Amino acid sequence: MRNPEAVKGATMTDRPAVVLLSGGLDSATVLAIARQQGFTCHALSFDYGQRHGVELEAARAVAEHLGVASHRTARIDLRAFGGSALTADIAVPKDRDLAPAASAAGAPESIPITYVPARNAIFLSYALGLAEVIGSTDLFIGVNAVDYSGYPDCRPSFIRAFEHMANLATRAGVEGHTLRVHTPLIDLPKIDIIRRGRELGVDYALTHSCYDPVPDAAHRFGHRPCAHCDACQLRQLAFTQLGTTDPVLA
């Protein structure tokens, strides 16, 4: 699956990288950035028991649009644990205040019920396994600590800790091949993420970020965004700030 002209300035090389691709706005931008930096990208998505499979359709569309060397979907079942509105029969919060009061330590007072326990740790572990198999020392993930919903596994401290663990726990690390977790969006507000993606030719109409999509046969993936969950509100606000409409709502 290759489309070398899809991303502006992209070149295919023999530097393989594993890019976690959810089908959302952030992961699509990260894939475009990795390609622009000269990596040969191997996309990895997850069918993890999420209540809605729309994001997997979006991930396939994004991978095709941007051009990847390979695209795998790993199947795991986090419904076995539950505890999240994304994997269990729990209502997705709507129209929340996205600037909650901070604790004395500077963190949000509560972690949203849309947090999936240990999800990024699990996803990065799978990515690490794939990286060893394909001979890569580079992992890319679209975590962001600015538009921060309170997820503990989106913080720079978590990424640094995982990277340290990866270099202790793998053959590549032991043999002196330093593994790196790239987080090119971690310090960017959503508006700047979209600007960067546009520069690289990302088609955000192909992405899906909504936590609770609504069935709609007329929509590209058979569902339309709810427009009220945290993910919808964050991206809609950014597009509004850019003076345009979120293309998934067009």
PDB file of N, CA and C in Angstrom, residues 173-223:
ATOM      1  N   GLY A 173      17.454  -3.243  22.371  1.00  0.00           N
ATOM      2  CA  GLY A 173      18.026  -2.377  23.388  1.00  0.00           C
ATOM      3  C   GLY A 173      19.279  -2.956  24.010  1.00  0.00           C
ATOM      4  N   VAL A 174      19.235  -4.236  24.312  1.00  0.00           N
ATOM      5  CA  VAL A 174      20.384  -4.905  24.920  1.00  0.00           C
ATOM      6  C   VAL A 174      21.579  -4.898  23.971  1.00  0.00           C
ATOM      7  N   GLU A 175      21.302  -5.004  22.660  1.00  0.00           N
ATOM      8  CA  GLU A 175      22.375  -5.021  21.672  1.00  0.00           C
ATOM      9  C   GLU A 175      22.870  -3.625  21.305  1.00  0.00           C
ATOM     10  N   GLY A 176      22.336  -2.619  21.994  1.00  0.00           N
ATOM     11  CA  GLY A 176      22.848  -1.273  21.798  1.00  0.00           C
ATOM     12  C   GLY A 176      22.140  -0.438  20.752  1.00  0.00           C
ATOM     13  N   HIS A 177      20.989  -0.915  20.276  1.00  0.00           N
ATOM     14  CA  HIS A 177      20.211  -0.148  19.302  1.00  0.00           C
ATOM     15  C   HIS A 177      19.138   0.635  20.063  1.00  0.00           C
ATOM     16  N   THR A 178      19.378   1.888  20.276  1.00  0.00           N
ATOM     17  CA  THR A 178      18.497   2.698  21.115  1.00  0.00           C
ATOM     18  C   THR A 178      17.128   2.860  20.480  1.00  0.00           C
ATOM     19  N   LEU A 179      16.108   2.455  21.221  1.00  0.00           N
ATOM     20  CA  LEU A 179      14.728   2.594  20.773  1.00  0.00           C
ATOM     21  C   LEU A 179      14.188   3.948  21.205  1.00  0.00           C
ATOM     22  N   ARG A 180      13.449   4.599  20.313  1.00  0.00           N
ATOM     23  CA  ARG A 180      12.915   5.917  20.606  1.00  0.00           C
ATOM     24  C   ARG A 180      11.427   5.963  20.339  1.00  0.00           C
ATOM     25  N   VAL A 181      10.675   6.571  21.248  1.00  0.00           N
ATOM     26  CA  VAL A 181       9.244   6.815  21.059  1.00  0.00           C
ATOM     27  C   VAL A 181       9.083   8.276  20.656  1.00  0.00           C
ATOM     28  N   HIS A 182       8.669   8.504  19.415  1.00  0.00           N
ATOM     29  CA  HIS A 182       8.505   9.860  18.896  1.00  0.00           C
ATOM     30  C   HIS A 182       7.099  10.368  19.209  1.00  0.00           C
ATOM     31  N   THR A 183       7.010  11.577  19.740  1.00  0.00           N
ATOM     32  CA  THR A 183       5.719  12.191  20.072  1.00  0.00           C
ATOM     33  C   THR A 183       5.689  13.604  19.494  1.00  0.00           C
ATOM     34  N   PRO A 184       5.610  13.738  18.172  1.00  0.00           N
ATOM     35  CA  PRO A 184       5.748  15.059  17.554  1.00  0.00           C
ATOM     36  C   PRO A 184       4.635  16.039  17.872  1.00  0.00           C
ATOM     37  N   LEU A 185       3.526  15.560  18.433  1.00  0.00           N
ATOM     38  CA  LEU A 185       2.399  16.450  18.732  1.00  0.00           C
ATOM     39  C   LEU A 185       2.287  16.804  20.203  1.00  0.00           C
ATOM     40  N   ILE A 186       3.176  16.311  21.017  1.00  0.00           N
ATOM     41  CA  ILE A 186       2.935  16.341  22.452  1.00  0.00           C
ATOM     42  C   ILE A 186       2.803  17.754  23.015  1.00  0.00           C
ATOM     43  N   ASP A 187       3.459  18.739  22.398  1.00  0.00           N
ATOM     44  CA  ASP A 187       3.417  20.111  22.888  1.00  0.00           C
ATOM     45  C   ASP A 187       2.584  21.034  22.008  1.00  0.00           C
ATOM     46  N   LEU A 188       1.833  20.477  21.054  1.00  0.00           N
ATOM     47  CA  LEU A 188       1.094  21.312  20.111  1.00  0.00           C
ATOM     48  C   LEU A 188      -0.389  21.402  20.470  1.00  0.00           C
ATOM     49  N   PRO A 189      -0.965  22.595  20.462  1.00  0.00           N
ATOM     50  CA  PRO A 189      -2.417  22.697  20.570  1.00  0.00           C
ATOM     51  C   PRO A 189      -3.071  22.156  19.302  1.00  0.00           C
ATOM     52  N   LYS A 190      -4.339  21.790  19.397  1.00  0.00           N
ATOM     53  CA  LYS A 190      -5.022  21.156  18.268  1.00  0.00           C
ATOM     54  C   LYS A 190      -4.971  22.012  17.005  1.00  0.00           C
ATOM     55  N   ILE A 191      -5.086  23.310  17.147  1.00  0.00           N
ATOM     56  CA  ILE A 191      -5.084  24.182  15.967  1.00  0.00           C
ATOM     57  C   ILE A 191      -3.762  24.073  15.209  1.00  0.00           C
ATOM     58  N   ASP A 192      -2.655  23.948  15.931  1.00  0.00           N
ATOM     59  CA  ASP A 192      -1.351  23.825  15.274  1.00  0.00           C
ATOM     60  C   ASP A 192      -1.145  22.436  14.686  1.00  0.00           C
ATOM     61  N   ILE A 193      -1.755  21.434  15.304  1.00  0.00           N
ATOM     62  CA  ILE A 193      -1.699  20.080  14.729  1.00  0.00           C
ATOM     63  C   ILE A 193      -2.373  20.072  13.363  1.00  0.00           C
ATOM     64  N   ILE A 194      -3.534  20.707  13.283  1.00  0.00           N
ATOM     65  CA  ILE A 194      -4.260  20.750  12.015  1.00  0.00           C
ATOM     66  C   ILE A 194      -3.483  21.549  10.975  1.00  0.00           C
ATOM     67  N   ARG A 195      -2.908  22.675  11.380  1.00  0.00           N
ATOM     68  CA  ARG A 195      -2.088  23.454  10.446  1.00  0.00           C
ATOM     69  C   ARG A 195      -0.953  22.605   9.879  1.00  0.00           C
ATOM     70  N   ARG A 196      -0.280  21.871  10.758  1.00  0.00           N
ATOM     71  CA  ARG A 196       0.846  21.037  10.328  1.00  0.00           C
ATOM     72  C   ARG A 196       0.364  19.949   9.372  1.00  0.00           C
ATOM     73  N   GLY A 197      -0.741  19.313   9.713  1.00  0.00           N
ATOM     74  CA  GLY A 197      -1.268  18.271   8.841  1.00  0.00           C
ATOM     75  C   GLY A 197      -1.657  18.800   7.468  1.00  0.00           C
ATOM     76  N   ARG A 198      -2.254  19.969   7.438  1.00  0.00           N
ATOM     77  CA  ARG A 198      -2.625  20.563   6.152  1.00  0.00           C
ATOM     78  C   ARG A 198      -1.393  20.836   5.296  1.00  0.00           C
ATOM     79  N   GLU A 199      -0.326  21.303   5.929  1.00  0.00           N
ATOM     80  CA  GLU A 199       0.920  21.545   5.197  1.00  0.00           C
ATOM     81  C   GLU A 199       1.424  20.267   4.531  1.00  0.00           C
ATOM     82  N   LEU A 200       1.136  19.139   5.166  1.00  0.00           N
ATOM     83  CA  LEU A 200       1.624  17.845   4.678  1.00  0.00           C
ATOM     84  C   LEU A 200       0.585  17.106   3.835  1.00  0.00           C
ATOM     85  N   GLY A 201      -0.531  17.744   3.565  1.00  0.00           N
ATOM     86  CA  GLY A 201      -1.523  17.149   2.670  1.00  0.00           C
ATOM     87  C   GLY A 201      -2.471  16.161   3.305  1.00  0.00           C
ATOM     88  N   VAL A 202      -2.645  16.199   4.616  1.00  0.00           N
ATOM     89  CA  VAL A 202      -3.581  15.285   5.274  1.00  0.00           C
ATOM     90  C   VAL A 202      -5.019  15.673   4.929  1.00  0.00           C
ATOM     91  N   ASP A 203      -5.817  14.697   4.560  1.00  0.00           N
ATOM     92  CA  ASP A 203      -7.244  14.914   4.297  1.00  0.00           C
ATOM     93  C   ASP A 203      -8.016  14.554   5.574  1.00  0.00           C
ATOM     94  N   TYR A 204      -8.382  15.571   6.345  1.00  0.00           N
ATOM     95  CA  TYR A 204      -9.035  15.307   7.624  1.00  0.00           C
ATOM     96  C   TYR A 204     -10.476  14.816   7.473  1.00  0.00           C
ATOM     97  N   ALA A 205     -11.022  14.890   6.270  1.00  0.00           N
ATOM     98  CA  ALA A 205     -12.346  14.312   6.035  1.00  0.00           C
ATOM     99  C   ALA A 205     -12.321  12.796   6.172  1.00  0.00           C
ATOM    100  N   LEU A 206     -11.135  12.195   6.060  1.00  0.00           N
ATOM    101  CA  LEU A 206     -10.993  10.741   6.178  1.00  0.00           C
ATOM    102  C   LEU A 206     -10.848  10.286   7.621  1.00  0.00           C
ATOM    103  N   THR A 207     -10.653  11.210   8.549  1.00  0.00           N
ATOM    104  CA  THR A 207     -10.372  10.848   9.939  1.00  0.00           C
ATOM    105  C   THR A 207     -11.653  10.729  10.754  1.00  0.00           C
ATOM    106  N   HIS A 208     -11.527  10.067  11.897  1.00  0.00           N
ATOM    107  CA  HIS A 208     -12.666   9.898  12.807  1.00  0.00           C
ATOM    108  C   HIS A 208     -12.155  10.011  14.231  1.00  0.00           C
ATOM    109  N   SER A 209     -12.736  10.931  15.000  1.00  0.00           N
ATOM    110  CA  SER A 209     -12.301  11.144  16.380  1.00  0.00           C
ATOM    111  C   SER A 209     -13.398  10.912  17.410  1.00  0.00           C
ATOM    112  N   CYS A 210     -14.638  10.849  16.984  1.00  0.00           N
ATOM    113  CA  CYS A 210     -15.786  10.818  17.901  1.00  0.00           C
ATOM    114  C   CYS A 210     -15.818   9.565  18.779  1.00  0.00           C
ATOM    115  N   TYR A 211     -16.156   9.765  20.063  1.00  0.00           N
ATOM    116  CA  TYR A 211     -16.278   8.657  21.005  1.00  0.00           C
ATOM    117  C   TYR A 211     -17.632   7.942  20.896  1.00  0.00           C
ATOM    118  N   ASP A 212     -18.627   8.602  20.313  1.00  0.00           N
ATOM    119  CA  ASP A 212     -19.978   8.034  20.312  1.00  0.00           C
ATOM    120  C   ASP A 212     -20.691   8.356  19.003  1.00  0.00           C
ATOM    121  N   PRO A 213     -20.201   7.822  17.877  1.00  0.00           N
ATOM    122  CA  PRO A 213     -20.766   8.169  16.571  1.00  0.00           C
ATOM    123  C   PRO A 213     -22.216   7.728  16.419  1.00  0.00           C
ATOM    124  N   VAL A 214     -22.927   8.486  15.577  1.00  0.00           N
ATOM    125  CA  VAL A 214     -24.352   8.263  15.364  1.00  0.00           C
ATOM    126  C   VAL A 214     -24.559   7.628  13.984  1.00  0.00           C
ATOM    127  N   PRO A 215     -25.320   6.539  13.887  1.00  0.00           N
ATOM    128  CA  PRO A 215     -25.550   5.923  12.573  1.00  0.00           C
ATOM    129  C   PRO A 215     -26.130   6.921  11.575  1.00  0.00           C
ATOM    130  N   ASP A 216     -25.556   6.941  10.384  1.00  0.00           N
ATOM    131  CA  ASP A 216     -26.009   7.850   9.334  1.00  0.00           C
ATOM    132  C   ASP A 216     -25.539   7.267   8.001  1.00  0.00           C
ATOM    133  N   ALA A 217     -26.461   6.682   7.260  1.00  0.00           N
ATOM    134  CA  ALA A 217     -26.110   5.998   6.016  1.00  0.00           C
ATOM    135  C   ALA A 217     -25.504   6.942   4.989  1.00  0.00           C
ATOM    136  N   ALA A 218     -25.769   8.236   5.108  1.00  0.00           N
ATOM    137  CA  ALA A 218     -25.260   9.193   4.134  1.00  0.00           C
ATOM    138  C   ALA A 218     -23.814   9.591   4.406  1.00  0.00           C
ATOM    139  N   HIS A 219     -23.302   9.249   5.577  1.00  0.00           N
ATOM    140  CA  HIS A 219     -21.941   9.646   5.927  1.00  0.00           C
ATOM    141  C   HIS A 219     -20.935   8.657   5.340  1.00  0.00           C
ATOM    142  N   ARG A 220     -19.696   9.124   5.167  1.00  0.00           N
ATOM    143  CA  ARG A 220     -18.644   8.321   4.524  1.00  0.00           C
ATOM    144  C   ARG A 220     -18.495   6.937   5.150  1.00  0.00           C
ATOM    145  N   PHE A 221     -18.498   6.849   6.469  1.00  0.00           N
ATOM    146  CA  PHE A 221     -18.284   5.569   7.142  1.00  0.00           C
ATOM    147  C   PHE A 221     -19.572   4.993   7.743  1.00  0.00           C
ATOM    148  N   GLY A 222     -20.703   5.522   7.329  1.00  0.00           N
ATOM    149  CA  GLY A 222     -21.974   5.022   7.836  1.00  0.00           C
ATOM    150  C   GLY A 222     -22.346   5.559   9.203  1.00  0.00           C
ATOM    151  N   HIS A 223     -21.525   6.430   9.754  1.00  0.00           N
ATOM    152  CA  HIS A 223     -21.796   7.075  11.031  1.00  0.00           C
ATOM    153  C   HIS A 223     -21.314   8.523  10.951  1.00  0.00           C
TER     154      HIS A 223
END
